[in-house]
Coordinates of C-alpha atoms and ligand atoms in Angstrom, one line a residue:
M1 CA 154.8 91.9 26.2
N2 CA 151.6 89.9 25.1
I3 CA 150.9 88.7 28.6
L4 CA 148.4 85.6 29.6
L5 CA 146.6 85.5 33.4
L6 CA 145.1 82.6 34.1
G7 CA 142.6 82.4 37.0
S8 CA 139.7 83.9 38.5
G9 CA 140.2 85.6 41.8
G10 CA 140.9 88.2 44.0
R11 CA 144.5 87.1 44.2
E12 CA 144.0 87.4 40.0
D13 CA 142.7 90.3 39.7
A14 CA 145.5 92.3 42.1
L15 CA 148.4 90.5 39.9
A16 CA 146.7 91.6 37.0
W17 CA 145.8 95.5 38.4
R18 CA 149.8 95.7 39.4
L19 CA 150.3 93.5 35.8
R20 CA 148.7 96.5 34.0
Q21 CA 150.9 99.4 35.4
S22 CA 154.0 97.8 34.1
P23 CA 155.8 99.3 31.4
S24 CA 156.5 96.0 29.7
C25 CA 153.2 95.1 29.7
E26 CA 151.2 95.9 26.4
R27 CA 148.8 93.6 27.0
L28 CA 146.9 91.6 29.4
I29 CA 144.8 88.6 28.4
A30 CA 142.9 86.5 31.1
A31 CA 141.3 83.9 31.5
P32 CA 138.8 82.9 32.3
G33 CA 139.3 86.4 34.7
N34 CA 136.5 88.7 36.3
P35 CA 134.4 91.4 36.6
G36 CA 137.5 92.6 38.3
I37 CA 139.7 91.9 36.2
A38 CA 138.3 92.8 33.0
R39 CA 138.9 96.5 34.1
W40 CA 142.8 95.8 33.1
A41 CA 142.3 93.0 31.1
E42 CA 140.6 91.6 28.0
C43 CA 138.8 88.1 29.6
L44 CA 138.5 84.5 27.5
E45 CA 136.5 81.9 28.9
L46 CA 138.7 78.9 28.8
D47 CA 139.2 76.0 31.1
P48 CA 142.7 76.9 32.9
C49 CA 143.3 73.2 33.9
D50 CA 143.3 72.2 30.0
P51 CA 147.2 72.3 29.4
A52 CA 146.2 71.6 25.5
A53 CA 143.6 75.0 26.0
V54 CA 145.4 76.9 27.4
T55 CA 148.9 76.0 24.7
A56 CA 146.8 76.6 22.2
L57 CA 145.3 80.2 23.3
A58 CA 148.9 81.2 24.0
K59 CA 150.7 80.2 20.8
Q60 CA 147.6 82.3 18.9
R61 CA 147.7 85.1 20.7
G62 CA 151.3 85.6 21.0
V63 CA 151.9 85.4 23.8
D64 CA 155.4 86.0 25.5
L65 CA 154.8 85.1 29.8
V66 CA 152.1 83.0 31.3
V67 CA 151.3 84.0 34.6
I68 CA 150.0 81.4 36.5
G69 CA 147.5 82.4 39.9
P70 CA 145.7 79.5 41.2
E71 CA 147.9 75.8 41.9
A72 CA 144.9 73.8 39.9
P73 CA 146.7 74.4 36.7
L74 CA 150.2 74.4 37.8
V75 CA 149.8 70.5 39.6
A76 CA 147.6 69.4 36.5
G77 CA 151.0 70.5 33.9
V78 CA 149.8 73.3 32.8
G79 CA 153.4 74.8 33.7
D80 CA 154.7 71.3 31.3
A81 CA 152.6 72.2 28.6
L82 CA 153.7 75.5 28.0
R83 CA 157.6 75.1 28.4
A84 CA 157.5 72.1 26.4
A85 CA 155.6 74.8 23.5
G86 CA 158.8 76.8 24.5
F87 CA 155.8 79.4 26.9
A88 CA 157.4 81.3 29.4
V89 CA 155.9 80.9 32.4
F90 CA 156.0 82.2 36.0
G91 CA 154.6 79.5 37.8
P92 CA 155.9 75.9 38.3
N93 CA 156.3 72.5 36.6
A94 CA 153.4 69.4 37.9
A95 CA 156.7 68.0 38.9
A96 CA 157.7 70.6 41.8
A97 CA 154.2 72.1 42.1
Q98 CA 153.6 68.3 44.7
L99 CA 155.5 71.0 47.1
E100 CA 151.9 72.0 47.3
G101 CA 150.0 69.0 46.0
S102 CA 151.4 66.6 48.7
K103 CA 152.4 66.8 51.5
G104 CA 154.3 63.5 52.1
F105 CA 156.8 65.0 49.1
T106 CA 157.4 68.1 51.3
K107 CA 158.1 66.4 54.0
D108 CA 160.1 64.2 52.7
L109 CA 162.4 66.0 51.2
C110 CA 162.8 68.4 54.8
A111 CA 163.7 65.2 56.5
A112 CA 166.2 64.2 53.6
N113 CA 168.0 68.6 53.4
A114 CA 167.3 69.4 57.3
I115 CA 164.9 71.7 57.2
P116 CA 163.2 73.1 60.2
T117 CA 159.3 71.6 60.2
A118 CA 157.7 69.6 62.4
G119 CA 158.2 66.1 63.6
Y120 CA 156.2 63.6 61.5
V121 CA 155.4 60.0 59.8
R122 CA 153.8 59.1 56.6
V123 CA 151.2 56.6 57.1
E124 CA 149.8 54.6 54.4
T125 CA 146.6 53.3 56.0
A126 CA 143.9 54.8 58.8
A127 CA 145.3 51.5 60.5
A128 CA 148.6 52.5 60.5
A129 CA 147.6 56.0 61.4
H130 CA 145.7 54.8 64.8
D131 CA 148.6 52.6 65.3
T132 CA 151.5 55.4 64.6
L133 CA 149.1 58.0 66.8
K134 CA 150.2 56.2 69.9
Q135 CA 153.8 57.9 69.5
F136 CA 152.8 61.5 69.9
G137 CA 152.1 63.9 72.7
I138 CA 148.7 65.7 72.7
P139 CA 148.3 68.2 70.8
V140 CA 148.7 66.5 66.7
V141 CA 148.2 67.7 63.7
I142 CA 147.2 65.5 61.1
K143 CA 147.5 65.7 57.9
A144 CA 145.1 63.9 55.1
D145 CA 147.6 64.0 52.0
G146 CA 146.5 66.0 49.1
L147 CA 145.4 69.5 47.6
A148 CA 142.2 70.0 50.6
A149 CA 142.5 73.7 50.6
G150 CA 143.5 73.8 54.0
K151 CA 140.2 71.5 54.5
G152 CA 142.3 68.5 55.3
V153 CA 144.7 69.5 58.4
T154 CA 143.4 68.8 61.4
V155 CA 145.1 70.3 65.4
A156 CA 143.7 68.5 67.4
M157 CA 143.5 69.0 71.0
S158 CA 142.6 65.5 72.6
R159 CA 143.4 62.3 71.6
E160 CA 139.5 62.2 70.6
E161 CA 139.5 64.5 68.2
A162 CA 143.0 62.8 66.3
E163 CA 141.6 59.5 66.3
T164 CA 138.0 60.9 64.5
A165 CA 140.2 63.2 62.6
I166 CA 141.9 60.0 61.7
D167 CA 138.8 57.6 60.0
A168 CA 137.0 61.3 58.4
A169 CA 139.9 60.8 56.7
G170 CA 139.4 58.2 54.9
D171 CA 141.4 55.1 54.7
G172 CA 144.4 57.1 52.5
P173 CA 147.9 58.5 52.9
M174 CA 148.5 60.7 55.9
V175 CA 150.6 62.5 57.4
I176 CA 150.7 62.7 62.0
E177 CA 152.9 65.6 62.6
E178 CA 154.0 66.7 66.0
F179 CA 152.2 70.6 67.2
L180 CA 154.4 73.4 66.7
S181 CA 153.9 76.5 68.9
G182 CA 154.3 79.9 68.2
E183 CA 153.2 82.1 65.9
E184 CA 152.5 82.5 62.0
A185 CA 153.8 84.2 59.4
S186 CA 153.8 84.2 55.5
L187 CA 157.1 84.3 53.8
F188 CA 156.4 85.2 49.5
A189 CA 159.6 84.2 47.8
L190 CA 160.6 84.5 43.6
V191 CA 162.1 81.5 42.2
D192 CA 164.4 81.0 39.2
G193 CA 164.9 77.5 38.8
E194 CA 168.0 78.3 40.6
T195 CA 168.2 81.6 42.7
A196 CA 165.5 82.5 45.4
V197 CA 164.9 86.0 46.8
S198 CA 162.6 87.3 49.6
L199 CA 160.1 89.2 48.1
A200 CA 157.7 89.6 51.2
S201 CA 155.6 88.7 54.3
A202 CA 152.6 88.7 55.5
Q203 CA 149.9 87.8 57.7
D204 CA 146.2 86.2 57.7
H205 CA 143.1 84.9 59.2
K206 CA 142.5 81.8 58.1
R207 CA 138.9 81.3 60.3
V208 CA 136.0 83.0 59.4
G209 CA 134.7 84.5 62.8
E210 CA 136.1 87.4 64.9
G211 CA 138.9 86.5 67.5
D212 CA 139.9 83.7 65.1
T213 CA 137.3 81.3 65.7
G214 CA 134.9 78.9 63.9
P215 CA 135.9 76.5 60.7
N216 CA 138.7 77.4 58.3
T217 CA 138.1 79.3 55.4
G218 CA 140.3 80.1 52.1
G219 CA 141.3 83.4 54.3
M220 CA 139.7 86.5 55.9
G221 CA 141.6 89.3 55.5
A222 CA 145.6 89.8 55.0
Y223 CA 148.2 92.7 56.1
S224 CA 151.7 93.1 54.2
P225 CA 154.4 93.4 55.6
A226 CA 153.6 90.9 58.7
P227 CA 156.8 93.0 61.2
V228 CA 156.7 89.9 63.1
L229 CA 158.9 88.3 61.0
T230 CA 162.1 89.9 62.0
P231 CA 164.5 91.0 58.9
E232 CA 166.6 88.3 60.7
L233 CA 164.0 85.9 60.8
E234 CA 163.0 86.5 57.8
Q235 CA 167.7 85.8 56.8
R236 CA 167.0 82.4 58.8
A237 CA 163.8 81.6 56.8
M238 CA 165.9 82.0 53.6
D239 CA 169.1 80.6 54.5
E240 CA 167.7 77.9 55.7
I241 CA 164.0 76.2 54.8
V242 CA 163.5 78.7 51.0
R243 CA 167.2 78.7 49.4
P244 CA 168.1 74.5 51.0
T245 CA 164.3 73.5 48.9
V246 CA 164.9 74.9 46.1
R247 CA 168.5 73.7 46.1
A248 CA 167.2 70.0 46.3
L249 CA 164.6 70.2 44.3
A250 CA 167.1 71.7 41.7
E251 CA 169.7 68.7 42.5
G252 CA 166.8 66.4 41.9
G253 CA 165.9 67.9 38.3
T254 CA 162.8 69.0 39.4
P255 CA 163.3 73.1 39.5
F256 CA 161.2 75.0 40.8
S257 CA 160.4 78.5 39.0
G258 CA 157.2 80.7 40.1
V259 CA 156.7 82.3 43.8
L260 CA 157.1 79.7 46.5
Y261 CA 154.8 80.8 49.4
A262 CA 156.3 79.3 52.6
G263 CA 153.9 79.2 55.6
L264 CA 156.3 79.7 58.9
M265 CA 155.2 79.0 62.8
L266 CA 157.9 81.3 64.7
T267 CA 158.9 78.8 67.3
A268 CA 161.2 79.5 70.1
E269 CA 164.3 77.5 68.0
G270 CA 163.4 79.9 65.0
P271 CA 161.0 79.3 61.8
K272 CA 159.9 76.3 61.4
L273 CA 157.9 75.5 58.1
I274 CA 154.6 74.6 57.7
E275 CA 153.7 73.5 54.8
Y276 CA 154.4 75.6 51.2
N277 CA 151.8 77.1 48.0
V278 CA 153.3 76.8 44.7
R279 CA 151.1 80.0 44.2
F280 CA 150.6 84.0 45.8
G281 CA 148.7 83.6 48.9
D282 CA 144.4 84.9 48.3
P283 CA 144.6 87.4 50.1
E284 CA 148.3 88.3 50.9
C285 CA 148.3 88.2 47.2
E286 CA 146.3 91.9 47.4
A287 CA 147.9 92.7 49.9
I288 CA 151.3 92.3 48.6
M289 CA 151.3 94.4 45.4
P290 CA 150.1 97.6 46.0
R291 CA 153.8 97.6 47.5
I292 CA 155.6 96.5 44.8
E293 CA 157.4 98.8 42.9
G294 CA 159.3 98.9 39.4
D295 CA 157.5 97.3 36.2
F296 CA 156.3 93.7 37.8
A297 CA 155.6 92.1 34.4
E298 CA 159.6 92.3 33.3
L299 CA 160.0 91.0 37.6
L300 CA 157.9 87.7 36.9
L301 CA 159.4 87.5 33.4
G302 CA 162.3 87.0 35.1
V303 CA 161.5 84.1 37.0
A304 CA 160.3 83.0 34.4
T305 CA 163.1 82.5 31.9
G306 CA 165.9 81.6 34.4
L307 CA 166.6 86.0 35.4
L308 CA 165.9 87.0 37.8
P309 CA 168.0 89.5 39.9
E310 CA 169.9 88.6 43.2
Q311 CA 169.5 91.4 44.7
R312 CA 165.5 92.1 46.4
P313 CA 162.9 93.4 44.4
K314 CA 162.2 96.4 45.1
L315 CA 158.8 97.3 47.9
S316 CA 157.6 100.4 49.2
D317 CA 157.7 101.2 53.0
S318 CA 154.2 101.1 53.1
H319 CA 151.8 98.6 54.7
A320 CA 148.4 97.4 53.0
L321 CA 146.0 95.3 54.5
T322 CA 143.4 93.5 53.1
V323 CA 139.6 93.0 54.3
I324 CA 137.3 90.1 53.0
V325 CA 134.1 90.8 52.4
A326 CA 132.1 87.4 51.8
A327 CA 128.8 86.1 50.9
A328 CA 126.2 85.2 53.4
G329 CA 126.7 80.9 54.6
Y330 CA 130.4 81.2 53.4
P331 CA 132.4 79.1 54.2
G332 CA 129.4 76.9 53.9
A333 CA 126.8 76.8 50.6
P334 CA 127.6 80.7 50.5
A335 CA 124.5 82.8 49.3
S336 CA 124.9 83.8 45.2
G337 CA 123.3 86.7 43.2
G338 CA 123.3 89.7 46.0
A339 CA 123.9 92.8 43.8
I340 CA 126.7 94.2 44.3
K341 CA 127.1 98.3 44.9
Q342 CA 128.9 101.2 45.7
I343 CA 132.3 100.4 44.9
E344 CA 133.4 103.1 43.2
A345 CA 132.5 105.3 46.9
A346 CA 134.8 102.6 48.4
E347 CA 137.5 103.6 45.9
Q348 CA 136.8 107.0 46.6
V349 CA 138.5 106.8 50.2
Q350 CA 142.6 107.4 49.3
G351 CA 144.9 104.6 48.8
V352 CA 142.2 102.1 48.0
T353 CA 141.5 99.7 45.9
V354 CA 138.7 97.0 45.9
F355 CA 139.7 93.7 43.9
H356 CA 136.9 91.1 42.4
A357 CA 136.8 88.2 44.3
G358 CA 133.8 86.9 43.5
T359 CA 131.2 88.2 41.1
A360 CA 129.7 88.3 38.3
R361 CA 127.0 90.6 35.9
S362 CA 123.9 90.1 36.2
G363 CA 122.4 92.5 32.8
G364 CA 124.4 95.8 33.8
S365 CA 124.4 95.0 37.3
L366 CA 127.0 93.8 39.5
V367 CA 126.6 90.4 41.8
A368 CA 127.7 87.9 43.9
K369 CA 128.8 84.7 42.5
G370 CA 131.1 82.7 45.6
G371 CA 132.3 83.0 48.9
R372 CA 134.6 85.5 49.3
V373 CA 133.4 88.1 47.1
L374 CA 135.5 91.3 47.2
A375 CA 139.6 91.9 48.7
V376 CA 138.9 95.8 49.7
T377 CA 142.4 96.3 50.1
A378 CA 144.5 99.6 51.6
V379 CA 147.9 101.1 51.3
A380 CA 149.2 103.4 53.2
D381 CA 152.8 105.1 55.5
T382 CA 151.3 102.9 58.3
F383 CA 149.8 100.0 59.9
A384 CA 147.4 101.5 61.4
N385 CA 146.0 104.0 58.8
A386 CA 146.1 101.2 56.2
R387 CA 143.6 99.3 58.1
A388 CA 141.8 102.8 58.9
R389 CA 141.7 103.5 55.6
A390 CA 140.5 99.7 54.3
Y391 CA 137.5 99.2 56.8
R392 CA 136.3 102.7 55.9
A393 CA 135.8 101.7 52.5
V394 CA 134.3 98.9 53.1
D395 CA 132.1 101.1 55.1
Q396 CA 130.6 102.4 52.0
I397 CA 129.9 99.3 49.7
D398 CA 126.7 98.7 49.6
F399 CA 126.3 94.6 49.9
A400 CA 122.8 93.1 51.7
D401 CA 124.3 89.4 51.4
G402 CA 128.3 91.0 52.7
F403 CA 130.1 89.8 56.0
H404 CA 133.4 90.6 56.7
R405 CA 135.5 89.9 60.1
K406 CA 136.1 93.3 61.6
D407 CA 139.1 92.1 63.8
I408 CA 141.7 91.5 60.5
G409 CA 144.9 92.8 61.5
W410 CA 144.3 92.7 65.6
R411 CA 147.2 91.2 66.4
E412 CA 149.4 94.3 65.0
L413 CA 147.0 96.4 67.0
Q414 CA 147.6 94.6 70.4
R415 CA 151.5 94.8 69.7
A416 CA 150.7 98.6 69.2
E417 CA 148.8 98.8 72.0
T418 CA 152.2 96.7 74.2
V419 CA 154.6 99.6 72.3
T420 CA 152.5 102.4 73.8
S421 CA 151.8 101.4 77.1
E422 CA 155.0 100.5 77.9
Ligands
AMP501 P1 147.8 73.4 57.0 O1 147.5 73.2 55.8 O2 149.5 72.2 56.6 O3 149.2 74.8 56.6 O4 147.6 73.6 58.3 C1 146.9 74.4 57.9 C2 147.2 75.1 59.3 O5 147.4 74.4 60.4 C3 148.1 76.1 59.7 O6 147.9 77.0 59.0 C4 148.4 75.8 60.5 O7 147.6 77.1 61.9 C5 147.6 74.8 61.7 N1 148.9 73.4 61.2 C6 149.5 73.1 60.4 N2 150.6 72.0 61.0 C7 150.4 72.7 62.2 C8 151.4 72.0 63.6 N3 153.0 71.4 63.4 N4 151.7 72.7 64.4 C9 151.1 73.1 64.6 N5 149.8 73.8 63.9 C10 149.5 73.7 62.3

């Protein structure tokens, strides 16, 4: 297969790395790619959100499969344009991408199909939001509608904080919802329009600071699997949340095709949906790819062509953990242009791959370009070994402007301690 991959982050570097290892992948093109992806693919300058430009490139290069990494091209209708031109696409059309693009759309779909999620009210104006707030207890969650990369969400611990969040959201549509308590975990399912199979679980760390403190980021680290999502809970999430969603979209004439990422709260009553994303998580993808066995490109082609096998894709029993190395200032304005060295030394650590999230070539050297710069991933037979390898690798990297969280996976460590001390 001749494969075109859209995107330029750490997620796409991990996808490219895994696709490149697939026996069925003959040629891999990435647009726009990054210096890490350039190790596995031919990178071409192109706006991945321009449906006409992407379709023209796919035609010109005789592409057999297009894999769309980030959400923006999906919401922009790049999948629709490619499908209309006859291409096999991994990633949903714009209508199904609303699962991520519109929180209101997802909440209404849950309500109509009895999918467990937090109770909510959709409002169209700030005035209505203030009024509706009275019906809710505290804590309460305020979500601005639209794509906000996690930034449009406030978990308000007081009424005052909730009022402030409503004002800050502006006078647009919002969702006000009940606070769910429990532990969060993510479930990634492959969906070919009708068939949905569970691929992997993961947990991430959204806050910038150790102990999960400070502002939200795109994610500072992740690991897969997430043992807290036991096989029983995973089965429930597939049966009660993912499959009814897939069915509802298919019946509504907007079938979902691609990877459906369910952000779950594991409550006392069982898994409840917090949100959907319509693509792989970043950095969860970096921790999932090393665990996938078999021909990944063929698996994605099956998803894209409606021929996904009913049985679960084969994953190794290994554990993988990713530590993000970010540039100073992130998630605010990150320091740009800092030199990065010794990636090769980091990759000498057994089981380690260093994915590029935000790098550029300047002259002959590698420099930072973006908030999240590297996604250092290690795979091993146990969680503890994967974690140890990842941090050993991070320590090899010479990047003066960089910082990372030292407590990625703390929940698992704590659980391990609990077990040993019993
Ligand atoms: P979202 O963008 O919907 O994933 O929300 C971002 C984060 O806010 C989630 O990862 C949760 O940590 C938190 N959150 C969202 N909705 C709720 C809820 N109903 N109850 C508790 N926490 C929530």
